[in-house]
């Protein structure tokens, strides 16, 4: 409906994840973040985690995905304020909308991993935490979209945004790490970035394989002279 406040005002949250062997990866962590985002918008999540899991599986089955290693799924769940009158008052929307999207998961080409990609440091600034807080995984992605469009214009595969203090914050579609002196460095959460599920998982992976992974305030100069 065009009267859905997710469409009208971008009032909503989302999560994206992929499957491995037909299983949604780090499902519980994604659901925890989904509910934290919802709480920050005073938005009800009308389904239990078990019901969301069942919705994922039903949608994948209908799409013929998740039943083989060649048919892994990309999953996106969106929850919006719901359908209501043209007003900012949440009381106008008594029932949240839930949308589940699935499509075949497509891994990046091998060259992306073997040769790397060009990224663009864009002038579009990441949302100030006092505006649309980056801690919220919000359906309102205009900030990211404008940054990515600028990266495209500069010939970039991805764009890196600074925060309002001039520190490096995150990419338009992901958190980022800079490898220097054998350590993987990533901006702290209070630099104004989304607390990425994969970001947190990499701290665990680093500990398991003996690679230092830590938070550090990063600036433009840190992008130069990084390890090959």
Coordinates of N, CA and C in Angstrom, one line a residue:
X1 N 0.8 -1.2 0.0 CA 0.0 0.0 0.0 C 0.9 1.2 0.0
X2 N 0.5 2.3 -0.8 CA 1.2 3.5 -0.8 C 1.0 4.3 0.6
X3 N 0.1 3.8 1.4 CA -0.1 4.5 2.7 C 0.7 3.8 3.8
X4 N 1.6 2.8 3.4 CA 2.4 2.2 4.4 C 3.5 3.2 4.8
X5 N 3.7 3.4 6.1 CA 4.6 4.5 6.5 C 6.1 4.1 6.2
X6 N 6.3 2.8 5.9 CA 7.7 2.5 5.5 C 7.9 3.1 4.1
X7 N 6.9 3.2 3.3 CA 7.0 3.8 1.9 C 7.0 5.3 2.0
X8 N 6.1 5.8 2.9 CA 5.9 7.3 3.0 C 7.0 8.0 3.7
X9 N 7.5 7.4 4.8 CA 8.4 8.1 5.6 C 9.7 7.3 5.9
X10 N 9.8 6.1 5.3 CA 11.0 5.3 5.6 C 11.0 4.8 7.1
X11 N 9.8 4.7 7.7 CA 9.7 4.2 9.1 C 9.8 2.7 9.1
X12 N 10.9 2.2 9.3 CA 11.0 0.7 9.4 C 12.4 0.3 9.5
X13 N 12.6 -1.0 9.7 CA 13.9 -1.6 10.0 C 14.0 -2.8 9.1
X14 N 15.2 -3.3 9.0 CA 15.4 -4.5 8.1 C 16.7 -5.3 8.6
X15 N 16.8 -6.5 8.1 CA 18.0 -7.3 8.3 C 18.2 -8.1 7.0
X16 N 19.4 -8.3 6.6 CA 19.8 -9.2 5.5 C 20.7 -10.2 6.0
X17 N 20.6 -11.4 5.4 CA 21.5 -12.5 5.8 C 21.4 -13.5 4.6
X18 N 22.3 -14.4 4.6 CA 22.4 -15.5 3.6 C 22.4 -16.8 4.3
X19 N 22.2 -17.8 3.4 CA 22.1 -19.2 4.0 C 23.4 -19.9 3.6
X20 N 23.8 -20.8 4.5 CA 24.9 -21.8 4.2 C 24.2 -23.2 4.4
X21 N 24.3 -24.1 3.4 CA 23.6 -25.4 3.5 C 22.1 -25.2 3.9
X22 N 21.5 -24.1 3.4 CA 20.1 -23.9 3.6 C 19.7 -23.3 4.9
X23 N 20.7 -23.0 5.8 CA 20.5 -22.5 7.1 C 20.8 -21.0 7.1
X24 N 19.9 -20.1 7.6 CA 20.2 -18.7 7.7 C 21.4 -18.5 8.7
X25 N 22.5 -17.8 8.2 CA 23.7 -17.7 8.9 C 23.6 -16.6 10.0
X26 N 24.0 -17.0 11.2 CA 24.0 -16.2 12.4 C 22.6 -15.6 12.6
X27 N 21.6 -16.4 12.5 CA 20.2 -16.0 12.5 C 19.9 -15.3 13.9
X28 N 20.3 -16.0 15.0 CA 19.9 -15.4 16.3 C 20.5 -14.0 16.5
X29 N 21.7 -13.8 16.0 CA 22.3 -12.5 16.2 C 21.6 -11.4 15.3
X30 N 21.2 -11.8 14.1 CA 20.4 -10.9 13.3 C 19.1 -10.5 13.9
X31 N 18.4 -11.5 14.6 CA 17.2 -11.2 15.2 C 17.3 -10.3 16.4
X32 N 18.4 -10.5 17.2 CA 18.7 -9.6 18.3 C 18.9 -8.2 17.8
X33 N 19.6 -8.0 16.7 CA 19.8 -6.6 16.2 C 18.5 -6.1 15.7
X34 N 17.7 -6.9 15.0 CA 16.4 -6.5 14.5 C 15.6 -5.9 15.6
X35 N 15.5 -6.6 16.7 CA 14.7 -6.1 17.8 C 15.3 -4.9 18.5
X36 N 16.6 -4.8 18.5 CA 17.2 -3.5 19.1 C 16.9 -2.3 18.2
X37 N 16.9 -2.5 16.9 CA 16.6 -1.5 16.0 C 15.1 -1.1 16.2
X38 N 14.2 -2.1 16.3 CA 12.8 -1.8 16.5 C 12.6 -1.0 17.8
X39 N 13.3 -1.4 18.9 CA 13.1 -0.7 20.1 C 13.5 0.8 20.0
X40 N 14.5 1.1 19.2 CA 14.9 2.5 19.0 C 13.9 3.3 18.2
X41 N 13.0 2.6 17.5 CA 11.9 3.3 16.8 C 10.6 3.1 17.5
X42 N 10.6 2.5 18.7 CA 9.3 2.2 19.4 C 8.4 1.4 18.4
X43 N 9.0 0.5 17.7 CA 8.3 -0.3 16.7 C 8.1 -1.7 17.2
X44 N 6.9 -2.3 17.1 CA 6.7 -3.7 17.5 C 7.2 -4.6 16.4
X45 N 7.8 -5.7 16.8 CA 8.1 -6.8 15.9 C 7.0 -7.8 16.2
X46 N 6.1 -8.0 15.3 CA 4.9 -8.8 15.6 C 5.1 -10.3 15.5
X47 N 6.3 -10.8 15.2 CA 6.5 -12.2 15.1 C 7.6 -12.7 16.1
X48 N 7.5 -13.9 16.6 CA 8.6 -14.4 17.4 C 9.8 -14.8 16.5
X49 N 11.0 -15.1 17.0 CA 12.1 -15.5 16.2 C 11.7 -16.8 15.5
X50 N 11.0 -17.7 16.2 CA 10.6 -19.0 15.5 C 9.7 -18.8 14.4
X51 N 8.8 -17.8 14.5 CA 7.9 -17.5 13.4 C 8.6 -16.9 12.2
X52 N 9.6 -16.0 12.5 CA 10.4 -15.4 11.4 C 11.2 -16.5 10.7
X53 N 11.8 -17.4 11.5 CA 12.5 -18.5 10.9 C 11.6 -19.4 10.0
X54 N 10.4 -19.6 10.4 CA 9.4 -20.4 9.6 C 9.1 -19.6 8.4
X55 N 8.9 -18.3 8.5 CA 8.5 -17.5 7.3 C 9.7 -17.5 6.3
X56 N 10.9 -17.4 6.8 CA 12.1 -17.5 5.9 C 12.0 -18.8 5.1
X57 N 11.8 -19.9 5.8 CA 11.9 -21.2 5.2 C 10.7 -21.4 4.2
X58 N 9.6 -20.9 4.6 CA 8.4 -21.1 3.7 C 8.7 -20.3 2.4
X59 N 9.3 -19.1 2.5 CA 9.5 -18.2 1.4 C 10.6 -18.8 0.5
X60 N 11.7 -19.4 1.1 CA 12.7 -20.0 0.4 C 12.2 -21.2 -0.4
X61 N 11.3 -22.0 0.3 CA 10.7 -23.2 -0.4 C 9.9 -22.8 -1.6
X62 N 9.1 -21.7 -1.4 CA 8.3 -21.2 -2.6 C 9.2 -20.8 -3.7
X63 N 10.4 -20.3 -3.4 CA 11.3 -19.8 -4.4 C 12.2 -20.8 -5.0
X64 N 12.1 -22.0 -4.4 CA 13.0 -23.1 -4.8 C 14.5 -22.9 -4.4
X65 N 14.7 -22.3 -3.2 CA 16.0 -22.0 -2.8 C 16.3 -22.7 -1.5
X66 N 17.6 -22.8 -1.2 CA 18.1 -23.4 0.1 C 18.1 -24.9 0.2
X67 N 17.8 -25.6 -1.0 CA 17.8 -27.0 -0.9 C 19.0 -27.7 -1.5
X68 N 20.0 -26.9 -1.8 CA 21.3 -27.4 -2.3 C 22.4 -26.4 -2.3
X69 N 23.7 -26.8 -2.2 CA 24.7 -25.8 -2.2 C 24.7 -24.8 -3.4
X70 N 24.1 -25.2 -4.5 CA 24.0 -24.3 -5.6 C 22.8 -23.4 -5.6
X71 N 22.0 -23.6 -4.6 CA 20.8 -22.8 -4.5 C 20.6 -22.1 -3.1
X72 N 21.8 -21.5 -2.7 CA 21.7 -20.8 -1.4 C 20.9 -19.5 -1.6
X73 N 20.4 -19.0 -0.5 CA 19.5 -17.9 -0.6 C 20.0 -16.6 0.1
X74 N 19.7 -15.5 -0.5 CA 19.8 -14.2 0.1 C 18.5 -13.9 0.7
X75 N 18.4 -13.4 2.0 CA 17.1 -13.2 2.7 C 17.1 -11.7 3.2
X76 N 16.0 -11.1 3.0 CA 15.8 -9.7 3.6 C 14.5 -9.7 4.2
X77 N 14.4 -9.3 5.5 CA 13.2 -9.0 6.2 C 13.0 -7.6 6.5
X78 N 11.9 -7.0 6.2 CA 11.6 -5.6 6.5 C 10.3 -5.6 7.4
X79 N 10.4 -4.7 8.4 CA 9.3 -4.5 9.2 C 9.1 -3.0 9.3
X80 N 7.9 -2.6 8.9 CA 7.5 -1.1 8.9 C 6.5 -0.8 9.9
X81 N 6.3 0.5 10.1 CA 5.3 1.0 11.0 C 3.9 0.5 10.6
X82 N 3.6 0.3 9.4 CA 2.4 -0.2 8.9 C 1.6 0.8 8.1
X83 N 0.4 0.5 7.8 CA -0.5 1.3 6.9 C -1.3 2.3 7.8
X84 N -1.3 3.5 7.4 CA -2.1 4.5 8.2 C -2.3 5.8 7.4
X85 N -2.9 6.8 8.1 CA -3.1 8.1 7.5 C -1.8 8.8 7.3
X86 N -1.9 10.0 6.6 CA -0.8 10.8 6.3 C -0.5 11.6 7.6
X87 N 0.2 11.0 8.5 CA 0.5 11.6 9.8 C 1.8 11.0 10.3
X88 N 2.5 11.7 11.1 CA 3.7 11.1 11.8 C 3.3 10.3 13.1
X89 N 2.1 10.4 13.5 CA 1.6 9.8 14.7 C 1.6 8.3 14.6
X90 N 2.4 7.6 15.4 CA 2.5 6.1 15.3 C 1.1 5.4 15.6
X91 N 0.3 6.1 16.3 CA -1.0 5.5 16.7 C -1.9 5.3 15.4
X92 N -1.5 6.0 14.3 CA -2.3 5.8 13.1 C -2.0 4.5 12.4
X93 N -1.0 3.8 12.9 CA -0.6 2.5 12.3 C -0.6 1.4 13.4
X94 N -1.8 0.8 13.6 CA -1.9 -0.2 14.7 C -1.2 -1.6 14.4
X95 N -1.0 -1.8 13.1 CA -0.4 -3.2 12.7 C 0.8 -3.0 11.9
X96 N 2.0 -3.4 12.4 CA 3.2 -3.4 11.6 C 3.1 -4.2 10.3
X97 N 3.8 -3.9 9.3 CA 3.9 -4.7 8.1 C 5.2 -5.5 8.1
X98 N 5.1 -6.7 7.7 CA 6.3 -7.6 7.6 C 6.4 -8.1 6.2
X99 N 7.6 -7.9 5.6 CA 7.9 -8.4 4.2 C 9.1 -9.2 4.3
X100 N 9.1 -10.4 3.6 CA 10.3 -11.2 3.5 C 10.6 -11.3 2.0
X101 N 11.8 -11.0 1.6 CA 12.3 -11.1 0.3 C 13.4 -12.2 0.2
X102 N 13.3 -13.1 -0.7 CA 14.4 -14.0 -1.0 C 14.8 -14.0 -2.4
X103 N 16.1 -14.2 -2.7 CA 16.6 -14.4 -4.1 C 17.8 -15.3 -4.0
X104 N 18.2 -15.8 -5.1 CA 19.4 -16.6 -5.1 C 20.6 -15.8 -4.6
X105 N 21.4 -16.4 -3.7 CA 22.6 -15.7 -3.3 C 23.7 -15.8 -4.3
X106 N 24.3 -14.7 -4.7 CA 25.3 -14.7 -5.7 C 26.6 -14.1 -5.1
X107 N 27.6 -15.0 -5.0 CA 28.9 -14.6 -4.4 C 29.6 -13.6 -5.4
X108 N 30.4 -12.7 -4.9 CA 31.2 -11.8 -5.8 C 32.1 -12.6 -6.6
X109 N 32.5 -12.1 -7.8 CA 33.5 -12.8 -8.7 C 34.8 -13.1 -7.9
X110 N 35.5 -14.1 -8.4 CA 36.8 -14.5 -7.7 C 37.8 -13.3 -7.8
X111 N 37.7 -12.5 -8.8 CA 38.7 -11.4 -9.0 C 38.5 -10.4 -7.8
X112 N 37.3 -10.3 -7.3 CA 37.1 -9.4 -6.1 C 38.0 -9.8 -5.0
X113 N 38.1 -11.1 -4.7 CA 38.9 -11.6 -3.6 C 40.4 -11.7 -3.9
X114 N 40.7 -12.0 -5.2 CA 42.1 -12.3 -5.6 C 42.8 -11.0 -5.9
X115 N 42.1 -10.0 -6.6 CA 42.8 -8.8 -7.0 C 42.3 -7.6 -6.3
X116 N 41.2 -7.7 -5.6 CA 40.7 -6.5 -4.9 C 39.8 -5.6 -5.8
X117 N 39.3 -4.5 -5.2 CA 38.5 -3.6 -5.9 C 38.9 -2.2 -5.6
X118 N 38.4 -1.3 -6.4 CA 38.6 0.1 -6.2 C 37.5 0.7 -5.3
X119 N 37.9 1.4 -4.2 CA 36.9 2.0 -3.4 C 37.1 3.5 -3.5
X120 N 36.0 4.2 -3.3 CA 36.1 5.7 -3.3 C 35.8 6.3 -2.0
X121 N 36.6 7.2 -1.6 CA 36.4 8.0 -0.3 C 35.4 9.2 -0.7
X122 N 34.2 9.1 -0.3 CA 33.2 10.0 -0.8 C 32.9 11.2 0.2
X123 N 32.5 12.3 -0.3 CA 32.2 13.5 0.5 C 30.9 13.4 1.3
X124 N 30.0 12.4 1.0 CA 28.8 12.3 1.7 C 29.1 11.8 3.1
X125 N 28.6 12.5 4.1 CA 29.0 12.2 5.5 C 27.9 11.2 6.1
X126 N 28.4 10.3 6.9 CA 27.5 9.3 7.6 C 26.6 10.1 8.5
X127 N 25.4 9.6 8.6 CA 24.4 10.2 9.5 C 25.0 10.6 10.9
X128 N 24.7 11.8 11.3 CA 25.1 12.1 12.7 C 24.3 11.3 13.7
X129 N 24.9 10.7 14.7 CA 24.1 9.9 15.7 C 22.9 10.6 16.3
X130 N 22.9 12.0 16.2 CA 21.8 12.8 16.8 C 20.7 13.0 15.8
X131 N 20.9 12.5 14.5 CA 19.8 12.5 13.5 C 19.2 11.1 13.4
X132 N 19.4 10.5 12.2 CA 19.0 9.1 12.1 C 20.2 8.3 12.6
X133 N 20.1 7.8 13.8 CA 21.2 7.1 14.5 C 21.7 5.9 13.6
X134 N 22.9 5.8 13.3 CA 23.4 4.7 12.5 C 23.3 3.3 13.2
X135 N 23.1 3.3 14.5 CA 22.8 2.1 15.3 C 21.6 1.4 14.8
X136 N 20.7 2.2 14.2 CA 19.4 1.6 13.7 C 19.6 1.1 12.3
X137 N 19.3 -0.2 12.1 CA 19.4 -0.7 10.7 C 18.0 -0.3 10.1
X138 N 18.0 0.9 9.6 CA 16.7 1.5 9.1 C 16.5 1.3 7.6
X139 N 15.2 1.2 7.3 CA 14.8 1.2 5.9 C 15.1 2.5 5.2
X140 N 15.4 3.6 5.9 CA 15.7 4.8 5.4 C 17.2 4.8 5.0
X141 N 17.5 4.5 3.7 CA 18.8 4.3 3.3 C 19.3 5.4 2.3
X142 N 18.7 6.6 2.4 CA 19.0 7.6 1.5 C 20.5 8.1 1.6
X143 N 21.0 8.1 2.9 CA 22.3 8.5 3.2 C 23.3 7.5 2.4
X144 N 23.0 6.2 2.6 CA 23.9 5.2 1.9 C 23.8 5.3 0.4
X145 N 22.5 5.5 0.0 CA 22.3 5.5 -1.5 C 23.0 6.6 -2.2
X146 N 23.0 7.8 -1.6 CA 23.7 9.0 -2.1 C 25.2 8.8 -2.1
X147 N 25.7 8.1 -1.0 CA 27.1 7.9 -1.0 C 27.6 6.9 -2.0
X148 N 26.8 5.8 -2.2 CA 27.1 4.8 -3.2 C 27.0 5.3 -4.6
X149 N 26.0 6.2 -4.9 CA 25.9 6.8 -6.2 C 27.1 7.7 -6.5
X150 N 27.6 8.4 -5.5 CA 28.9 9.2 -5.7 C 30.1 8.3 -5.9
X151 N 30.1 7.1 -5.2 CA 31.2 6.2 -5.4 C 31.2 5.6 -6.9
X152 N 30.0 5.3 -7.4 CA 29.8 4.9 -8.8 C 30.4 5.9 -9.7
X153 N 30.0 7.2 -9.5 CA 30.5 8.3 -10.3 C 32.0 8.4 -10.4
X154 N 32.6 8.0 -9.3 CA 34.1 8.0 -9.2 C 34.7 6.7 -9.6
X155 N 33.9 5.8 -10.1 CA 34.5 4.5 -10.6 C 34.7 3.5 -9.5
X156 N 34.1 3.7 -8.4 CA 34.3 2.8 -7.2 C 33.4 1.6 -7.2
X157 N 33.8 0.5 -6.7 CA 33.0 -0.7 -6.4 C 32.2 -0.5 -5.1
X158 N 32.8 0.3 -4.2 CA 32.2 0.6 -2.9 C 32.6 2.0 -2.5
X159 N 31.9 2.6 -1.6 CA 32.2 3.9 -1.1 C 32.5 3.9 0.4
X160 N 33.5 4.7 0.9 CA 33.8 4.8 2.3 C 33.3 6.2 2.7
X161 N 32.6 6.2 3.8 CA 32.1 7.5 4.4 C 32.8 7.9 5.6
X162 N 33.0 9.2 5.8 CA 33.5 9.7 7.1 C 32.3 10.1 8.0
X163 N 32.6 10.2 9.3 CA 31.6 10.8 10.2 C 31.7 12.3 10.2
X164 N 30.9 12.9 11.1 CA 30.8 14.3 11.2 C 32.1 14.9 11.7
X165 N 33.0 14.1 12.3 CA 34.2 14.5 12.9 C 35.4 14.3 11.9
X166 N 35.1 13.8 10.7 CA 36.1 13.6 9.8 C 36.8 12.3 9.9
X167 N 36.4 11.4 10.8 CA 36.9 10.1 11.0 C 36.3 9.1 10.0
X168 N 37.0 8.1 9.6 CA 36.4 7.1 8.7 C 35.4 6.3 9.5
X169 N 34.2 6.1 8.9 CA 33.1 5.4 9.6 C 32.8 4.0 9.1
X170 N 32.3 4.0 7.9 CA 31.9 2.7 7.3 C 31.7 2.8 5.8
X171 N 31.5 1.7 5.1 CA 31.2 1.7 3.7 C 29.7 1.9 3.6
X172 N 29.2 2.0 2.3 CA 27.8 2.2 2.1 C 27.0 1.0 2.4
X173 N 27.6 -0.2 2.2 CA 26.9 -1.5 2.3 C 27.5 -2.4 3.4
X174 N 28.6 -2.0 4.0 CA 29.3 -2.9 4.9 C 30.2 -2.1 5.9
X175 N 30.6 -2.7 7.0 CA 31.7 -2.2 7.8 C 33.0 -2.4 7.0
X176 N 34.0 -1.8 7.5 CA 35.3 -2.1 6.8 C 36.4 -2.2 7.8
X177 N 37.5 -2.9 7.4 CA 38.7 -3.1 8.2 C 39.9 -2.6 7.3
X178 N 40.9 -2.1 8.0 CA 42.2 -1.8 7.4 C 43.2 -2.7 8.0
X179 N 44.0 -3.3 7.2 CA 45.0 -4.2 7.7 C 46.4 -3.5 7.7
X180 N 46.9 -3.3 8.9 CA 48.2 -2.6 9.1 C 49.0 -3.3 10.1
X181 N 50.3 -3.6 9.8 CA 51.2 -4.2 10.7 C 50.7 -5.5 11.2
X182 N 50.0 -6.3 10.4 CA 49.5 -7.6 10.7 C 48.2 -7.6 11.6
X183 N 47.6 -6.4 11.8 CA 46.4 -6.4 12.6 C 45.3 -5.8 11.7
X184 N 44.1 -6.3 11.9 CA 42.9 -5.8 11.2 C 42.2 -4.8 12.1
X185 N 42.1 -3.6 11.6 CA 41.6 -2.5 12.4 C 40.3 -2.0 11.8
X186 N 39.4 -1.7 12.7 CA 38.0 -1.2 12.3 C 37.6 -0.1 13.2
X187 N 36.9 0.9 12.7 CA 36.4 2.0 13.5 C 35.6 1.5 14.7
X188 N 35.6 2.2 15.8 CA 34.7 1.9 17.0 C 33.3 2.2 16.6
X189 N 32.4 1.6 17.4 CA 31.0 1.8 17.1 C 30.6 3.3 17.3
X190 N 31.3 4.0 18.3 CA 30.9 5.4 18.5 C 31.4 6.3 17.4
X191 N 32.1 5.8 16.4 CA 32.4 6.6 15.2 C 31.2 6.8 14.4
X192 N 30.1 6.2 14.7 CA 28.8 6.4 14.0 C 28.6 5.4 12.9
X193 N 28.6 4.1 13.3 CA 28.4 3.1 12.3 C 27.4 2.0 12.9
X194 N 27.0 1.2 11.9 CA 26.1 0.1 12.3 C 26.9 -1.0 12.9
X195 N 26.5 -1.6 14.0 CA 27.2 -2.7 14.7 C 27.0 -4.0 13.8
X196 N 27.8 -4.2 12.9 CA 27.7 -5.3 11.9 C 27.8 -6.6 12.6
X197 N 26.9 -7.5 12.1 CA 27.0 -8.9 12.6 C 28.2 -9.6 12.1
X198 N 28.6 -9.4 10.9 CA 29.8 -10.0 10.4 C 31.0 -9.3 11.0
X199 N 30.9 -8.0 11.2 CA 32.0 -7.3 11.9 C 32.3 -8.0 13.3
X200 N 31.3 -8.2 14.1 CA 31.5 -8.8 15.4 C 32.0 -10.2 15.2
X201 N 31.6 -10.9 14.2 CA 32.0 -12.3 14.0 C 33.5 -12.4 13.7
X202 N 34.0 -11.4 13.0 CA 35.4 -11.4 12.6 C 36.3 -11.2 13.8
X203 N 35.9 -10.6 14.9 CA 36.6 -10.5 16.1 C 36.8 -12.0 16.7
X204 N 35.8 -12.8 16.6 CA 35.9 -14.1 17.0 C 36.8 -15.0 16.1
X205 N 36.6 -14.8 14.8 CA 37.5 -15.5 13.9 C 38.9 -15.2 14.1
X206 N 39.2 -13.9 14.3 CA 40.6 -13.5 14.5 C 41.2 -14.1 15.7
X207 N 40.4 -14.2 16.8 CA 40.9 -14.8 18.0 C 41.2 -16.3 17.8
X208 N 40.4 -16.9 17.0 CA 40.6 -18.4 16.8 C 41.8 -18.7 16.0
X209 N 42.1 -17.8 15.0 CA 43.2 -18.1 14.1 C 44.5 -17.3 14.4
X210 N 44.4 -16.5 15.5 CA 45.6 -15.8 16.0 C 45.9 -14.5 15.2
X211 N 44.9 -13.9 14.7 CA 45.1 -12.6 14.0 C 44.5 -11.5 14.9
X212 N 45.3 -10.5 15.1 CA 44.8 -9.4 16.0 C 43.7 -8.6 15.2
X213 N 42.5 -8.5 15.8 CA 41.4 -7.7 15.3 C 41.0 -6.7 16.4
X214 N 41.0 -5.4 16.1 CA 40.7 -4.5 17.2 C 40.1 -3.2 16.6
X215 N 39.5 -2.5 17.5 CA 38.9 -1.2 17.1 C 40.0 -0.1 17.2
X216 N 39.9 0.9 16.3 CA 40.8 2.0 16.3 C 40.2 3.1 15.5
X217 N 40.3 4.3 16.1 CA 39.8 5.5 15.3 C 40.7 5.6 14.1
X218 N 40.1 5.7 12.9 CA 40.8 5.7 11.6 C 40.5 7.0 10.9
X219 N 41.6 7.5 10.2 CA 41.4 8.7 9.4 C 41.9 8.4 8.0
X220 N 41.8 9.4 7.1 CA 42.2 9.2 5.7 C 43.6 8.6 5.6
X221 N 44.6 9.1 6.4 CA 45.9 8.6 6.2 C 46.1 7.1 6.5
X222 N 45.1 6.5 7.3 CA 45.2 5.1 7.6 C 44.9 4.2 6.4
X223 N 44.3 4.8 5.3 CA 44.0 4.0 4.1 C 45.2 3.8 3.3
X224 N 46.3 4.6 3.6 CA 47.5 4.5 2.8 C 48.6 3.8 3.6
X225 N 49.3 3.0 2.9 CA 50.4 2.3 3.6 C 49.9 1.0 4.4
X226 N 48.6 0.6 4.1 CA 48.1 -0.6 4.7 C 48.8 -1.8 4.1
X227 N 48.8 -2.9 4.8 CA 49.5 -4.1 4.3 C 48.9 -4.6 3.0
X228 N 49.7 -5.2 2.2 CA 49.2 -5.7 0.9 C 48.4 -7.0 1.2

